[in-house]
Short mmCIF file of C-alpha atoms and ligand atoms in Angstrom, two decimals:
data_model
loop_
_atom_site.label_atom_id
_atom_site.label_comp_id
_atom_site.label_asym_id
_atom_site.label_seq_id
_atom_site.Cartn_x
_atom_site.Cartn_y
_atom_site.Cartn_z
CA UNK J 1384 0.00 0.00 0.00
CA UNK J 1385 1.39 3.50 -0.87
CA UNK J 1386 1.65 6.22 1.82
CA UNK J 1387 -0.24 9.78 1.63
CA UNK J 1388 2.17 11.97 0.97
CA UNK J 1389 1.78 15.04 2.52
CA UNK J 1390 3.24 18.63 0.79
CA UNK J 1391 6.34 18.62 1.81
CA UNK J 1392 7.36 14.75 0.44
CA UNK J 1393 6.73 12.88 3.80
CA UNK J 1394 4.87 9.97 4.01
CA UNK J 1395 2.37 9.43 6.50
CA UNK J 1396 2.82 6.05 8.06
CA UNK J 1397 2.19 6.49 11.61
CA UNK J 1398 -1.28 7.64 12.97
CA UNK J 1399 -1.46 8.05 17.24
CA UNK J 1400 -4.46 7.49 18.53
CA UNK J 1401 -6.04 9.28 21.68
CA UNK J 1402 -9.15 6.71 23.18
CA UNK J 1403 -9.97 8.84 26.08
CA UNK J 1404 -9.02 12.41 27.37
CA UNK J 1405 -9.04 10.61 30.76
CA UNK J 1406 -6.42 9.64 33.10
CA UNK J 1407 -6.22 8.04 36.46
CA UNK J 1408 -3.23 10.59 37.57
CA UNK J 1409 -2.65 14.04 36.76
CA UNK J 1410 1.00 14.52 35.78
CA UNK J 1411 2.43 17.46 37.06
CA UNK J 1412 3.42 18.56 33.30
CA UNK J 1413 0.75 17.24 31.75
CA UNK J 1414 -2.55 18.44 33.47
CA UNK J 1415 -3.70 20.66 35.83
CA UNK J 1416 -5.12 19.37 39.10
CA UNK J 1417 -8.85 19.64 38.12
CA UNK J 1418 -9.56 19.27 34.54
CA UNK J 1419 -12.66 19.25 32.68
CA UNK J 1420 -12.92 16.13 30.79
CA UNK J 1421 -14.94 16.02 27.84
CA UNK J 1422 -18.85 15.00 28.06
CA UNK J 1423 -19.51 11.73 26.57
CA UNK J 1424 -21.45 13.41 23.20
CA UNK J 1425 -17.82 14.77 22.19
CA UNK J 1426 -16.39 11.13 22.74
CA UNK J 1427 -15.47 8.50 19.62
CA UNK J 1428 -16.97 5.05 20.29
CA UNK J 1429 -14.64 2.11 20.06
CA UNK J 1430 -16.70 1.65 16.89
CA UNK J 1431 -15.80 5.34 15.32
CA UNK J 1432 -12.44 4.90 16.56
CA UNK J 1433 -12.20 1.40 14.24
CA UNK J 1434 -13.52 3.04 11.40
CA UNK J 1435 -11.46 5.31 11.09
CA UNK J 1436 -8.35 3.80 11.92
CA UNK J 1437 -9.17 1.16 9.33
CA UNK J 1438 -9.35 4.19 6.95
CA UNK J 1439 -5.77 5.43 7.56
CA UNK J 1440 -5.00 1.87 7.23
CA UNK J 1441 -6.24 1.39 3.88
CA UNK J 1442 -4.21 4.53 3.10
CA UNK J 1443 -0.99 3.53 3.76
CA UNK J 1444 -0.57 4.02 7.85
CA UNK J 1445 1.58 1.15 8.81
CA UNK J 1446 1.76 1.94 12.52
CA UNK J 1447 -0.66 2.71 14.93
CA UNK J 1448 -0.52 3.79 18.39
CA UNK J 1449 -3.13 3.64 21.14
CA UNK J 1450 -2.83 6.71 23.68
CA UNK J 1451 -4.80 9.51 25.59
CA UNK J 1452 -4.94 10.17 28.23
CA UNK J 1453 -4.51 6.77 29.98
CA UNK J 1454 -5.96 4.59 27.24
CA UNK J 1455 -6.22 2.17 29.73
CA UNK J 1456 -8.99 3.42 31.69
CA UNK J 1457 -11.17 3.44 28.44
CA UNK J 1458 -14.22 1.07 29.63
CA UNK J 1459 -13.94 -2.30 27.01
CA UNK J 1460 -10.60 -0.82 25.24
CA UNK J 1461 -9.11 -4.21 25.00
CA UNK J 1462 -11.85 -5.26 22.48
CA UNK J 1463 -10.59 -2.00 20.17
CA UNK J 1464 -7.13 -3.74 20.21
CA UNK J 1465 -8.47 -6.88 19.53
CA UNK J 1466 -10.26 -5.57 16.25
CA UNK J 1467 -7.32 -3.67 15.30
CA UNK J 1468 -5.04 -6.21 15.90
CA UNK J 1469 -6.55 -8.27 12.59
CA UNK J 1470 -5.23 -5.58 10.54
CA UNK J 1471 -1.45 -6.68 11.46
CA UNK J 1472 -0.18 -8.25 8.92
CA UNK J 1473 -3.16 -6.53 6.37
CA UNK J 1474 -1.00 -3.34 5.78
CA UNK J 1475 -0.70 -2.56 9.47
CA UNK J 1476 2.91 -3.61 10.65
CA UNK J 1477 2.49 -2.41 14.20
CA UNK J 1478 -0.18 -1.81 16.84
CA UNK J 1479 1.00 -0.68 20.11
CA UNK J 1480 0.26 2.02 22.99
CA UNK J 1481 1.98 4.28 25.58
CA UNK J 1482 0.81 3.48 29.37
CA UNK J 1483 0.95 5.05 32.56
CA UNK J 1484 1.20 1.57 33.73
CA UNK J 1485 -1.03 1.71 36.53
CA UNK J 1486 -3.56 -0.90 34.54
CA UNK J 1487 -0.96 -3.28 32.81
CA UNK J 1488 -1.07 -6.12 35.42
CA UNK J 1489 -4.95 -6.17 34.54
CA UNK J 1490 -4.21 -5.63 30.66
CA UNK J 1491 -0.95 -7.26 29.95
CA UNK J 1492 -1.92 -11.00 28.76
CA UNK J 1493 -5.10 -9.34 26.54
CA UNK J 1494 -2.98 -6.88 24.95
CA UNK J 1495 -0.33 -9.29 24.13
CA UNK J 1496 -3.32 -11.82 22.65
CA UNK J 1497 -4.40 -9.53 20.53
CA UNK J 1498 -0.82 -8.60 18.60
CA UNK J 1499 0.66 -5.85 20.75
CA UNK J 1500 4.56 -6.55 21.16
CA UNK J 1501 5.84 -3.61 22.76
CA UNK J 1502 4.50 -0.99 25.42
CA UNK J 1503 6.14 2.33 25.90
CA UNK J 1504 5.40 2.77 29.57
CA UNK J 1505 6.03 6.54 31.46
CA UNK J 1506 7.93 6.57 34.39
CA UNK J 1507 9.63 9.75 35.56
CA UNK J 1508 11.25 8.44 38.78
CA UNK J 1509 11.88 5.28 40.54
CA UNK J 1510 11.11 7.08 43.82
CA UNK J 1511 7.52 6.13 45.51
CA UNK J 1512 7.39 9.75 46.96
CA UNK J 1513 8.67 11.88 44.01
CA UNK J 1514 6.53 9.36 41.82
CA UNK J 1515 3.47 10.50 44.27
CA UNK J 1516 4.53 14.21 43.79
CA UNK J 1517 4.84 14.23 40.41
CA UNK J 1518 1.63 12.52 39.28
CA UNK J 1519 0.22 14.62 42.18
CA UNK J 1520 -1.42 11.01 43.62
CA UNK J 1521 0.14 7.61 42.05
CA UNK J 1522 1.79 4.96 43.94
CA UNK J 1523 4.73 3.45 41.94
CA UNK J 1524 4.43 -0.07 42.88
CA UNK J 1525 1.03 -0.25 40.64
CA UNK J 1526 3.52 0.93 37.55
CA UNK J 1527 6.40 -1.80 39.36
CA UNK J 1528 3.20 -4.69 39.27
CA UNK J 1529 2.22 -3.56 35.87
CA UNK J 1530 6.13 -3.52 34.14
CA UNK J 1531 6.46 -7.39 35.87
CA UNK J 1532 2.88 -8.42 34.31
CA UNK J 1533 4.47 -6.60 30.86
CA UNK J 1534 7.48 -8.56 31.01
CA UNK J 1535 5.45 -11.99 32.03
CA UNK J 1536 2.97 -11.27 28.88
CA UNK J 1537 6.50 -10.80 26.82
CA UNK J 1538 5.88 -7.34 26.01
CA UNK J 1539 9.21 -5.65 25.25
CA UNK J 1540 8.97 -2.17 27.19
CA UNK J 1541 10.44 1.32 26.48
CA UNK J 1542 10.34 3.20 29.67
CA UNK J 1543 9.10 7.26 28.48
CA UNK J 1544 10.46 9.75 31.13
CA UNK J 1545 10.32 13.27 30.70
CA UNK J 1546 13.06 15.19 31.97
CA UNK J 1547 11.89 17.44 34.98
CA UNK J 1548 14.41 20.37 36.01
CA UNK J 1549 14.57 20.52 39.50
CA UNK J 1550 12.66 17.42 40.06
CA UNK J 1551 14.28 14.46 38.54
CA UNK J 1552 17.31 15.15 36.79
CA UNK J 1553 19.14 14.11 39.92
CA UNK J 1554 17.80 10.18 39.38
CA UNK J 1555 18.50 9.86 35.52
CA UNK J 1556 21.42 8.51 35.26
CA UNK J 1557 20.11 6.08 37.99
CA UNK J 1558 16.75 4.99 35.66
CA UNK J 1559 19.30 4.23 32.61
CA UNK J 1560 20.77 2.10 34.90
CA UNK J 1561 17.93 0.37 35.84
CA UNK J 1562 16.13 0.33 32.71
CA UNK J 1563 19.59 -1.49 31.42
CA UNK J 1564 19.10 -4.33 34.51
CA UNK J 1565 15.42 -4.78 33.64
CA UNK J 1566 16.09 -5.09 29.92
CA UNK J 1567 14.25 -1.87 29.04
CA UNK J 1568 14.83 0.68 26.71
CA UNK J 1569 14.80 4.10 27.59
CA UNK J 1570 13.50 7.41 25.81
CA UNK J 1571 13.90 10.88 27.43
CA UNK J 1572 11.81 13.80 26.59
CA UNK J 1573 11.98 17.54 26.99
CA UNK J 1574 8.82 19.00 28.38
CA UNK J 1575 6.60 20.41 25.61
CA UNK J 1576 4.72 23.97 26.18
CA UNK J 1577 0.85 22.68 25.56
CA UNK J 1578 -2.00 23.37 27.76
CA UNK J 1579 -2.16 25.48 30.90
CA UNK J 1580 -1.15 23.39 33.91
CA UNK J 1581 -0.53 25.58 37.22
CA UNK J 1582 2.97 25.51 37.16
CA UNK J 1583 5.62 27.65 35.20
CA UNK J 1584 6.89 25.86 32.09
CA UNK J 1585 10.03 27.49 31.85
CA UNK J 1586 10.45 26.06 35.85
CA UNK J 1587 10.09 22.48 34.16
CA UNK J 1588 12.45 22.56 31.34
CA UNK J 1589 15.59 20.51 30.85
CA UNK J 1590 17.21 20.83 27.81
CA UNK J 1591 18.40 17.19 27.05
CA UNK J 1592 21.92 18.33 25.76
CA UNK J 1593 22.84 19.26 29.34
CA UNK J 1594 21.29 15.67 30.37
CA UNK J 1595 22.76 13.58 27.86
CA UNK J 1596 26.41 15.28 28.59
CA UNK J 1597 25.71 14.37 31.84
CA UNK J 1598 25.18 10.66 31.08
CA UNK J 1599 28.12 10.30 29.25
CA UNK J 1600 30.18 10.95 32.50
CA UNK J 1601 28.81 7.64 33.93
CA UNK J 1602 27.59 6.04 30.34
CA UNK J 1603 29.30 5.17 26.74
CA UNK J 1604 26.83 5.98 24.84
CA UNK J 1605 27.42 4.90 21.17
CA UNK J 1606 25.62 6.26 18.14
CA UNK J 1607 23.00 4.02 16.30
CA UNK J 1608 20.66 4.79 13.49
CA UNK J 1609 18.32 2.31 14.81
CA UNK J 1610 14.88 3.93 14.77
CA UNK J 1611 11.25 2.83 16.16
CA UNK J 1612 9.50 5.30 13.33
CA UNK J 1613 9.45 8.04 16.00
CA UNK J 1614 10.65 11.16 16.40
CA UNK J 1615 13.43 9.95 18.92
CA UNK J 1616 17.70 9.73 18.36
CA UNK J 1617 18.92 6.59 19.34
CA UNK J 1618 22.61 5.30 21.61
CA UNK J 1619 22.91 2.40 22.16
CA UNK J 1620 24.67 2.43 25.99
CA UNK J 1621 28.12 0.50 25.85
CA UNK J 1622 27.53 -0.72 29.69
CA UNK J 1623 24.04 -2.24 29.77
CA UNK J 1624 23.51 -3.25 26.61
CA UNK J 1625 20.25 -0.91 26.03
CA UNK J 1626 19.08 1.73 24.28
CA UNK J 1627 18.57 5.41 25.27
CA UNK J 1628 16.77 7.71 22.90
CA UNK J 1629 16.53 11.34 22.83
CA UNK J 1630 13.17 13.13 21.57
CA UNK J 1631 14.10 17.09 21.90
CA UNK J 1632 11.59 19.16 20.25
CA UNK J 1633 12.59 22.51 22.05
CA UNK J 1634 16.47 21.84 21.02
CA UNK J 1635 16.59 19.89 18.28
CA UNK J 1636 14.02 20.17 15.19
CA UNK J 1637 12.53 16.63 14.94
CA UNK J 1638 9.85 17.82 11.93
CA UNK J 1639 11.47 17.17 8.99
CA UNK J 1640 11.20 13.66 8.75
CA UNK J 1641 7.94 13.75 10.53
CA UNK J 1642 5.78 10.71 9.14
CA UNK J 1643 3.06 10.89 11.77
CA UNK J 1644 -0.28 12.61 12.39
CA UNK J 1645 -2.76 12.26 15.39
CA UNK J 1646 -6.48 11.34 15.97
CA UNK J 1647 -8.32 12.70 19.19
CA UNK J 1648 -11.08 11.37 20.99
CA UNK J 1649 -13.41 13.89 19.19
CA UNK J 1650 -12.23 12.78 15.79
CA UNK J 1651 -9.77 15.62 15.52
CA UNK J 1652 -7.27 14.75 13.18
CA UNK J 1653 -4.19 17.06 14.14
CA UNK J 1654 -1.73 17.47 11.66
CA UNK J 1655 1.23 18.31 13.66
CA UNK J 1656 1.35 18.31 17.61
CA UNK J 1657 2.78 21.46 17.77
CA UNK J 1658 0.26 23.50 15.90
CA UNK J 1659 -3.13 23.93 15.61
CA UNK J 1660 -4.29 23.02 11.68
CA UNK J 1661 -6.86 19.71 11.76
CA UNK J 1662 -9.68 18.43 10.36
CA UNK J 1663 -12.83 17.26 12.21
CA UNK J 1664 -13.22 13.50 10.98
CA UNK J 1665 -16.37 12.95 13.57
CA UNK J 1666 -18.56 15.20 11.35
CA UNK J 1667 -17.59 13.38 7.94
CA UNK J 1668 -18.16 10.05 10.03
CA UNK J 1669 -21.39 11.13 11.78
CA UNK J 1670 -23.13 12.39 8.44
CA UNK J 1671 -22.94 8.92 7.25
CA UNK J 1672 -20.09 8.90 4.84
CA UNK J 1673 -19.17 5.86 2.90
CA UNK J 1674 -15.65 4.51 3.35
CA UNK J 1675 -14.32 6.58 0.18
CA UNK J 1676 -15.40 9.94 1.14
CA UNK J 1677 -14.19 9.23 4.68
CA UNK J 1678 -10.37 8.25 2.86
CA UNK J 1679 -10.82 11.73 1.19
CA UNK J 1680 -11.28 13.77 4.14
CA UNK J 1681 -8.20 12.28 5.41
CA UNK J 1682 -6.25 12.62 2.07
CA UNK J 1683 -7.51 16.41 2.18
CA UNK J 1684 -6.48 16.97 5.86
CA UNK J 1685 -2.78 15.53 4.82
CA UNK J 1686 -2.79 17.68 2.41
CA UNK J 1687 -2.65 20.68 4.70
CA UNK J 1688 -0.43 19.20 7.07
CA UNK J 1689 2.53 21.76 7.98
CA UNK J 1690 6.17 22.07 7.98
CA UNK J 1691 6.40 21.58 11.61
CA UNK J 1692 6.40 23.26 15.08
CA UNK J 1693 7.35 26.27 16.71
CA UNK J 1694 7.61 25.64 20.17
CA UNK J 1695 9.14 28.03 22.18
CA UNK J 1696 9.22 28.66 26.13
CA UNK J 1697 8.08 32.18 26.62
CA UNK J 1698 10.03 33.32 29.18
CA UNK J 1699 8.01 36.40 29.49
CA UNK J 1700 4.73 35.10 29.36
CA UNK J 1701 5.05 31.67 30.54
CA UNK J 1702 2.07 30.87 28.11
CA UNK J 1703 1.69 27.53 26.20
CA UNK J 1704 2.45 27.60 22.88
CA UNK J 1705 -0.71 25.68 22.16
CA UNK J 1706 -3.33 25.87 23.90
CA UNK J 1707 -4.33 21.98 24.18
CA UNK J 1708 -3.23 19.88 26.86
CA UNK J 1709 -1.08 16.70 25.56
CA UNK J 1710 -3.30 14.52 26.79
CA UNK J 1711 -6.45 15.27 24.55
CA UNK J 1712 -3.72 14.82 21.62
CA UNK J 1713 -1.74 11.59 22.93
CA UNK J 1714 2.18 12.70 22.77
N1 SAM Z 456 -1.14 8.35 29.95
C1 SAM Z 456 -0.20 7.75 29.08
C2 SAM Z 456 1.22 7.95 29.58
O1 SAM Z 456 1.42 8.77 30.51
O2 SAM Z 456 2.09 7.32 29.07
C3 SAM Z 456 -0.30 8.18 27.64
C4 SAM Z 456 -0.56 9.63 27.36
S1 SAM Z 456 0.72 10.76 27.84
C5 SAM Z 456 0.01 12.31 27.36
C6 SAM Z 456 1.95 10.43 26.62
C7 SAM Z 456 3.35 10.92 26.94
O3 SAM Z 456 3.36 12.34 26.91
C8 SAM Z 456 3.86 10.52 28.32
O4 SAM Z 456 5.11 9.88 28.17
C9 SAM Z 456 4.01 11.82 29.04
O5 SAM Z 456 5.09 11.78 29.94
C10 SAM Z 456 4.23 12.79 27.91
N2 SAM Z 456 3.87 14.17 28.21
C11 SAM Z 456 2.73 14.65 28.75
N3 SAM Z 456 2.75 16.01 28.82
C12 SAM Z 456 3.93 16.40 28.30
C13 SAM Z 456 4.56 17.68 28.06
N4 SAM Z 456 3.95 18.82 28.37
N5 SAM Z 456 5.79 17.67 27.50
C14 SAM Z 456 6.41 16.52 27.17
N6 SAM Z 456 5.89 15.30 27.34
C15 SAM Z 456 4.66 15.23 27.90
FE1 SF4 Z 457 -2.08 10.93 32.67
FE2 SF4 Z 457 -0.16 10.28 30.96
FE3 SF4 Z 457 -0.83 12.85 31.33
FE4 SF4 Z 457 0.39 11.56 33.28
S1 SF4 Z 457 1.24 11.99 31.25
S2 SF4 Z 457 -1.45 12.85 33.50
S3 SF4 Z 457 -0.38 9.53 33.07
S4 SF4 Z 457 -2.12 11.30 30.46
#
């Protein structure tokens, strides 16, 4: 199957999907305290959600991945990776999801059954009290049950961890460490300015230059070109064995081989996560278009996808740079 091409000669083979705005903890970066979730009228059903990633499917998206939110907490969600999980192997190469964790013991087995291999799971700390702080109420050892019940269900498992200044960039070096005893990978990210939150963004932000010269003190960290589609640079880490991979939006411009595009709960398709051009896919679905019109809409969205970001932290205004939180678009 041949990709959409977008205007600027990517293809787009990667399509994230957001199941539920919802989340059992309320990441310090992520959301604020007490958000308004979206009323259930706004909301995909697992049916809608099928549809239309069956479209993108058909069109050439090779990899999907299941997010929100906690995509976990979405009431039957298993049976949406069951029905997507026939399409591996029909076009689709990959079907995976990023976790908080907190659910996997329940979900590991099922999600393995139905053609998930890996799980990118966030953890920010291996600390039960910084963990708590963080997510403003989580207790680690439901994230600690969850990797095990991963690893049982043989799940390979990329641990996400954002890099927190002040708050956790103490402990990093530690997690690659212990990601490389657990046989994990590891990914760091920079905090991304989306969504009001209570807290100063420009208080959060770690460039991951200053973090990954600081890992090389401790670490060998030897280049790779090994890639998972994403938007992440690769080491592999001479010591453990692993990988560590870099995804630095703020520092580093990660758009121009940007294959990807993302699908909210409301059937927004987003063209880029750092800006605000989509297309609203619920209303083509909802007036009862046929599978072809629906593949246009998309095609037409694509078309308009831009050149990338501009993220910057406003050091004057402290404002996000878009005005959705990351967890109505997935990450
Ligand atoms: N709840 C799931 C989880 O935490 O993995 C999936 C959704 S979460 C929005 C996806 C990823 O985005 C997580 O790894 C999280 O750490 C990251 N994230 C959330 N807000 C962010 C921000 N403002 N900047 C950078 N990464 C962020
Ligand atoms: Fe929830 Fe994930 Fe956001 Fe944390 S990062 S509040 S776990 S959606």
């Amino acid at each position: 199957m041949s990709a959409v091409i977008d205007p600027f000669g990517r293809a787009i083979t990667y399509l994230r999907v957001s199941v539920t705005d919802r989340c059992d903890l309320r990441c310090v970066y992520c959301m604020a305290e007490d958000m308004n979730f979206l009323p259930r009228a706004e909301i995909l059903s697992l049916d809608e959600i099928e549809r239309l990633a069956c479209a993108f499917v058909r069109l050439g998206v090779r990899k999907l991945r299941i997010t929100g939110g906690e995509p976990l907490v979405r009431r039957n969600v298993v049976s949406l990776f069951q029905r997507l999980g026939t399409q591996l192997g029909q076009g689709l190469d990959e079907l995976t999801l990023t976790t908080n964790g907190t659910q996997l013991a329940r979900f590991a087995d099922a999600l393995a059954a139905a053609g998930v291999r890996r799980v990118n799971v966030s953890l920010d700390t291996l600390d039960a009290a910084r963990f708590a702080r963080i997510t403003r109420w989580g207790r680690i050892e439901t994230v600690f049950q969850g990797l095990r019940a991963a690893r049982a269900a043989g799940l390979a498992v990329k641990i996400n961890t954002v890099a927190l200044r002040g708050e956790n960039e103490d402990e990093i070096s530690d997690l690659l460490a212990w990601c490389g005893e657990q046989g994990f990978d590891l990914c760091l990210i920079e905090t991304m300015p989306m969504g009001d939150i209570d807290a100063a963004r420009v208080d959060q932000y770690l460039p991951l230059s200053l973090v990954r010269a600081r890992l090389r003190q401790r670490f060998t960290l030897d280049e790779t070109d090994y890639s998972t589609g994403g938007p992440a640079r690769y080491f592999v880490v001479r010591e453990t064995g692993r990988r560590v991979g870099f995804i630095t939006p703020m520092t580093h411009n990660f758009c121009e081989s940007c294959n990807r595009v993302r699908l909210t709960v409301t059937g927004t398709l987003y063209l880029c996560l750092g800006q605000d051009d989509s297309a609203d896919l619920r209303t083509v679905l909802r007036r009862g278009a046929d599978d072809a019109e629906l593949e246009q809409a998309v095609r037409d969205a694509i078309a308009r996808k831009p050149r990338g970001h501009d993220f910057v932290i406003d050091r004057r205004r402290g404002a996000p740079s878009v005005s959705r939180h990351m967890s109505l678009t997935g990450g």
